[in-house]
PDB file of C-alpha atoms in Angstrom:
ATOM      1  CA  MET F  15     130.755 -22.620 -61.889  1.00 53.00           C
ATOM      2  CA  ALA F  16     130.641 -22.216 -65.668  1.00 70.00           C
ATOM      3  CA  VAL F  17     127.224 -21.563 -67.189  1.00 71.00           C
ATOM      4  CA  GLU F  18     127.414 -24.642 -69.373  1.00 71.00           C
ATOM      5  CA  GLU F  19     128.031 -26.949 -66.413  1.00 79.00           C
ATOM      6  CA  SER F  20     124.652 -25.954 -64.977  1.00 87.00           C
ATOM      7  CA  LEU F  21     122.679 -26.405 -68.215  1.00 93.00           C
ATOM      8  CA  PRO F  22     120.319 -29.353 -68.450  1.00 95.00           C
ATOM      9  CA  THR F  23     120.492 -31.632 -71.482  1.00 96.00           C
ATOM     10  CA  LEU F  24     117.443 -32.385 -73.617  1.00 96.00           C
ATOM     11  CA  HIS F  25     117.256 -35.969 -74.882  1.00 97.00           C
ATOM     12  CA  ARG F  26     114.113 -36.060 -77.065  1.00 97.00           C
ATOM     13  CA  LEU F  27     112.454 -33.834 -79.650  1.00 96.00           C
ATOM     14  CA  ALA F  28     109.313 -33.907 -77.493  1.00 95.00           C
ATOM     15  CA  ASP F  29     111.307 -32.263 -74.671  1.00 95.00           C
ATOM     16  CA  LEU F  30     112.477 -29.553 -77.043  1.00 95.00           C
ATOM     17  CA  ALA F  31     108.947 -29.075 -78.407  1.00 94.00           C
ATOM     18  CA  GLU F  32     107.768 -28.238 -74.876  1.00 92.00           C
ATOM     19  CA  LEU F  33     109.949 -25.106 -75.019  1.00 91.00           C
ATOM     20  CA  ILE F  34     108.042 -23.767 -78.029  1.00 88.00           C
ATOM     21  CA  VAL F  35     105.395 -21.370 -76.724  1.00 80.00           C
ATOM     22  CA  PRO F  36     103.449 -18.741 -78.680  1.00 73.00           C
ATOM     23  CA  CYS F  37     104.716 -15.635 -76.878  1.00 73.00           C
ATOM     24  CA  SER F  38     108.461 -16.312 -76.896  1.00 81.00           C
ATOM     25  CA  THR F  39     111.110 -17.568 -79.267  1.00 90.00           C
ATOM     26  CA  VAL F  40     113.862 -20.033 -78.529  1.00 96.00           C
ATOM     27  CA  TYR F  41     116.824 -20.523 -80.810  1.00 97.00           C
ATOM     28  CA  VAL F  42     119.408 -23.170 -81.574  1.00 96.00           C
ATOM     29  CA  ARG F  43     123.075 -22.367 -81.894  1.00 95.00           C
ATOM     30  CA  TYR F  44     126.014 -24.563 -82.846  1.00 93.00           C
ATOM     31  CA  SER F  45     129.201 -23.420 -81.110  1.00 92.00           C
ATOM     32  CA  PRO F  46     131.670 -24.500 -78.423  1.00 91.00           C
ATOM     33  CA  GLY F  47     129.072 -23.317 -75.895  1.00 92.00           C
ATOM     34  CA  PRO F  48     127.797 -20.295 -73.992  1.00 94.00           C
ATOM     35  CA  ASP F  49     130.958 -19.764 -71.946  1.00 92.00           C
ATOM     36  CA  GLU F  50     133.216 -19.661 -75.005  1.00 91.00           C
ATOM     37  CA  ASP F  51     130.702 -17.494 -76.885  1.00 91.00           C
ATOM     38  CA  ALA F  52     130.677 -14.962 -74.042  1.00 89.00           C
ATOM     39  CA  GLU F  53     134.434 -14.525 -74.546  1.00 89.00           C
ATOM     40  CA  HIS F  54     134.482 -14.592 -78.361  1.00 85.00           C
ATOM     41  CA  PRO F  55     131.669 -12.806 -80.261  1.00 79.00           C
ATOM     42  CA  SER F  56     130.370 -14.046 -83.605  1.00 84.00           C
ATOM     43  CA  THR F  57     132.323 -12.951 -86.657  1.00 88.00           C
ATOM     44  CA  ASP F  58     131.380 -12.840 -90.308  1.00 92.00           C
ATOM     45  CA  HIS F  59     133.903 -15.300 -91.707  1.00 88.00           C
ATOM     46  CA  GLU F  60     134.027 -13.741 -95.179  1.00 94.00           C
ATOM     47  CA  SER F  61     134.560 -10.097 -94.193  1.00 95.00           C
ATOM     48  CA  GLY F  62     136.184 -10.607 -90.803  1.00 93.00           C
ATOM     49  CA  LEU F  63     133.742  -8.124 -89.253  1.00 95.00           C
ATOM     50  CA  GLN F  64     132.526  -8.674 -85.729  1.00 94.00           C
ATOM     51  CA  LEU F  65     128.769  -9.201 -85.551  1.00 95.00           C
ATOM     52  CA  PRO F  66     126.618  -7.281 -83.050  1.00 95.00           C
ATOM     53  CA  GLY F  67     125.341 -10.462 -81.403  1.00 95.00           C
ATOM     54  CA  LEU F  68     125.481 -14.234 -81.532  1.00 95.00           C
ATOM     55  CA  SER F  69     124.137 -15.870 -84.661  1.00 93.00           C
ATOM     56  CA  ALA F  70     121.359 -18.362 -83.965  1.00 94.00           C
ATOM     57  CA  ASN F  71     118.344 -19.880 -85.677  1.00 93.00           C
ATOM     58  CA  SER F  72     114.782 -19.658 -84.445  1.00 94.00           C
ATOM     59  CA  LEU F  73     113.075 -22.896 -83.494  1.00 96.00           C
ATOM     60  CA  LYS F  74     109.618 -21.327 -83.622  1.00 94.00           C
ATOM     61  CA  PRO F  75     107.662 -22.676 -86.612  1.00 94.00           C
ATOM     62  CA  PRO F  76     106.370 -20.011 -89.009  1.00 93.00           C
ATOM     63  CA  GLY F  77     102.641 -19.442 -89.392  1.00 92.00           C
ATOM     64  CA  TRP F  78     102.464 -21.425 -92.656  1.00 96.00           C
ATOM     65  CA  TRP F  79     103.893 -24.583 -91.052  1.00 95.00           C
ATOM     66  CA  THR F  80     101.034 -27.076 -90.598  1.00 96.00           C
ATOM     67  CA  LEU F  81     103.064 -30.238 -89.955  1.00 95.00           C
ATOM     68  CA  PRO F  82     103.951 -31.336 -86.417  1.00 95.00           C
ATOM     69  CA  VAL F  83     106.293 -28.996 -84.543  1.00 94.00           C
ATOM     70  CA  GLU F  84     108.758 -31.887 -84.138  1.00 96.00           C
ATOM     71  CA  ASP F  85     109.158 -31.981 -87.938  1.00 96.00           C
ATOM     72  CA  TRP F  86     110.109 -28.293 -87.938  1.00 96.00           C
ATOM     73  CA  LEU F  87     112.523 -28.803 -85.058  1.00 96.00           C
ATOM     74  CA  ALA F  88     114.159 -31.738 -86.825  1.00 96.00           C
ATOM     75  CA  ARG F  89     114.591 -29.639 -89.956  1.00 94.00           C
ATOM     76  CA  ARG F  90     116.120 -26.702 -88.066  1.00 94.00           C
ATOM     77  CA  ILE F  91     118.458 -28.889 -86.030  1.00 94.00           C
ATOM     78  CA  CYS F  92     119.691 -30.749 -89.103  1.00 91.00           C
ATOM     79  CA  GLN F  93     120.459 -27.599 -91.107  1.00 87.00           C
ATOM     80  CA  TYR F  94     123.734 -27.048 -89.267  1.00 82.00           C
ATOM     81  CA  LEU F  95     124.846 -30.585 -88.403  1.00 83.00           C
ATOM     82  CA  ARG F  96     128.030 -29.977 -90.394  1.00 80.00           C
ATOM     83  CA  GLU F  97     129.087 -27.650 -87.548  1.00 82.00           C
ATOM     84  CA  ARG F  98     129.451 -30.681 -85.262  1.00 80.00           C
ATOM     85  CA  GLU F  99     132.302 -31.907 -87.469  1.00 78.00           C
ATOM     86  CA  GLU F 100     134.134 -28.695 -86.551  1.00 80.00           C
ATOM     87  CA  GLY F 101     133.670 -29.294 -82.827  1.00 81.00           C
ATOM     88  CA  ALA F 102     130.509 -27.253 -82.265  1.00 89.00           C
ATOM     89  CA  ARG F 103     127.759 -28.446 -79.928  1.00 92.00           C
ATOM     90  CA  PRO F 104     124.080 -27.596 -80.366  1.00 94.00           C
ATOM     91  CA  TRP F 105     122.444 -25.675 -77.542  1.00 96.00           C
ATOM     92  CA  VAL F 106     119.173 -23.867 -77.031  1.00 96.00           C
ATOM     93  CA  LEU F 107     118.994 -20.250 -75.957  1.00 96.00           C
ATOM     94  CA  THR F 108     116.838 -17.188 -75.891  1.00 96.00           C
ATOM     95  CA  GLY F 109     117.781 -13.560 -76.300  1.00 96.00           C
ATOM     96  CA  LYS F 110     116.873 -10.273 -77.907  1.00 96.00           C
ATOM     97  CA  GLU F 111     117.251  -9.924 -81.672  1.00 96.00           C
ATOM     98  CA  ALA F 112     119.688  -7.066 -82.307  1.00 96.00           C
ATOM     99  CA  ASP F 113     120.221  -7.402 -86.057  1.00 96.00           C
ATOM    100  CA  PHE F 114     120.638  -9.993 -88.806  1.00 95.00           C
ATOM    101  CA  GLY F 115     123.751 -11.830 -89.931  1.00 94.00           C
ATOM    102  CA  PRO F 116     125.122 -12.467 -93.421  1.00 92.00           C
ATOM    103  CA  ASP F 117     122.794 -15.457 -93.940  1.00 89.00           C
ATOM    104  CA  ASN F 118     119.836 -13.418 -92.645  1.00 92.00           C
ATOM    105  CA  GLU F 119     119.968 -15.286 -89.331  1.00 93.00           C
ATOM    106  CA  PRO F 120     119.026 -13.417 -86.150  1.00 95.00           C
ATOM    107  CA  LEU F 121     121.884 -11.974 -84.111  1.00 96.00           C
ATOM    108  CA  LEU F 122     121.084 -12.172 -80.409  1.00 96.00           C
ATOM    109  CA  VAL F 123     122.130 -10.116 -77.388  1.00 95.00           C
ATOM    110  CA  ASP F 124     121.108 -10.553 -73.738  1.00 95.00           C
ATOM    111  CA  ILE F 125     121.658 -14.291 -74.161  1.00 95.00           C
ATOM    112  CA  GLU F 126     120.048 -16.747 -71.778  1.00 95.00           C
ATOM    113  CA  PRO F 127     121.271 -20.331 -72.289  1.00 96.00           C
ATOM    114  CA  ILE F 128     118.535 -22.927 -71.783  1.00 95.00           C
ATOM    115  CA  ALA F 129     119.872 -26.413 -72.537  1.00 96.00           C
ATOM    116  CA  TRP F 130     122.252 -28.611 -74.487  1.00 96.00           C
ATOM    117  CA  LEU F 131     120.897 -30.961 -77.158  1.00 96.00           C
ATOM    118  CA  SER F 132     122.039 -34.562 -76.634  1.00 96.00           C
ATOM    119  CA  GLY F 133     123.402 -36.914 -79.248  1.00 94.00           C
ATOM    120  CA  ASP F 134     120.207 -38.966 -78.869  1.00 96.00           C
ATOM    121  CA  LEU F 135     118.081 -35.916 -79.694  1.00 96.00           C
ATOM    122  CA  ILE F 136     120.279 -35.138 -82.727  1.00 95.00           C
ATOM    123  CA  GLU F 137     119.952 -38.734 -83.931  1.00 95.00           C
ATOM    124  CA  GLU F 138     116.165 -38.622 -83.476  1.00 97.00           C
ATOM    125  CA  ALA F 139     116.025 -35.324 -85.379  1.00 95.00           C
ATOM    126  CA  SER F 140     118.145 -36.733 -88.221  1.00 93.00           C
ATOM    127  CA  GLU F 141     115.990 -39.830 -88.552  1.00 95.00           C
ATOM    128  CA  ARG F 142     112.778 -37.804 -88.473  1.00 95.00           C
ATOM    129  CA  TYR F 143     114.127 -35.306 -91.000  1.00 93.00           C
ATOM    130  CA  GLN F 144     115.089 -38.093 -93.421  1.00 91.00           C
ATOM    131  CA  GLN F 145     111.859 -40.067 -92.943  1.00 91.00           C
ATOM    132  CA  ARG F 146     109.222 -37.339 -92.889  1.00 88.00           C
ATOM    133  CA  LEU F 147     110.612 -34.568 -95.109  1.00 86.00           C
ATOM    134  CA  ASP F 148     112.199 -34.454 -98.546  1.00 80.00           C
ATOM    135  CA  ALA F 149     115.584 -33.711 -96.982  1.00 67.00           C
ATOM    136  CA  GLY F 150     118.110 -32.090 -99.274  1.00 64.00           C
ATOM    137  CA  ARG F 151     115.763 -31.653-102.219  1.00 58.00           C
ATOM    138  CA  SER F 152     116.909 -28.908-104.564  1.00 53.00           C
ATOM    139  CA  THR F 153     114.735 -25.817-104.840  1.00 51.00           C
ATOM    140  CA  HIS F 154     114.669 -25.967-108.623  1.00 56.00           C
ATOM    141  CA  GLU F 155     114.164 -29.693-109.238  1.00 59.00           C
ATOM    142  CA  ASP F 156     111.221 -30.883-111.284  1.00 55.00           C
TER     143      ASP F 156
END
C-alpha cells in the first residue's frame, strides 16, 4: 500500500494545532504527495540543481508569536496556496533539517509523513487568515 493511502486527513485547524508540541517541529509541504516526492527529489527551479532534501515550511510558531497558534498555522498554510493551482496537495510531515533551500526554507531528510490537510481545513485557514491578520499587506506600506 502507498504511504499516502494510509495517511489520515486533518479537517480543522484545531486538529493541526494539536500536533504542535514544544520539543518537535512539524512542517507543511505542498506537492503531489509523499509517494511522488520519494521518487522525485526537490529541485531549485531557477538553477536546475537538485536539493539535498524536500523543501517544507515549519508550522511551529516562533518565540515572538503571541497570537493564537491557529493564527500562525493559518498564515503558514496560506503562504503557498498558489501551489494548489498547479496540482499540489498540502500535507504535514516531520523530518531532519539537512540544509536550507533558495527561499531559506528548511530542506528535510528522513521524512515521516503525518497527515493530509483537507479542503475544509484550507478553507478555515483562509478565512481565519483574512479575518484575523492583515493578509497581503506590503512590508513597506505606511
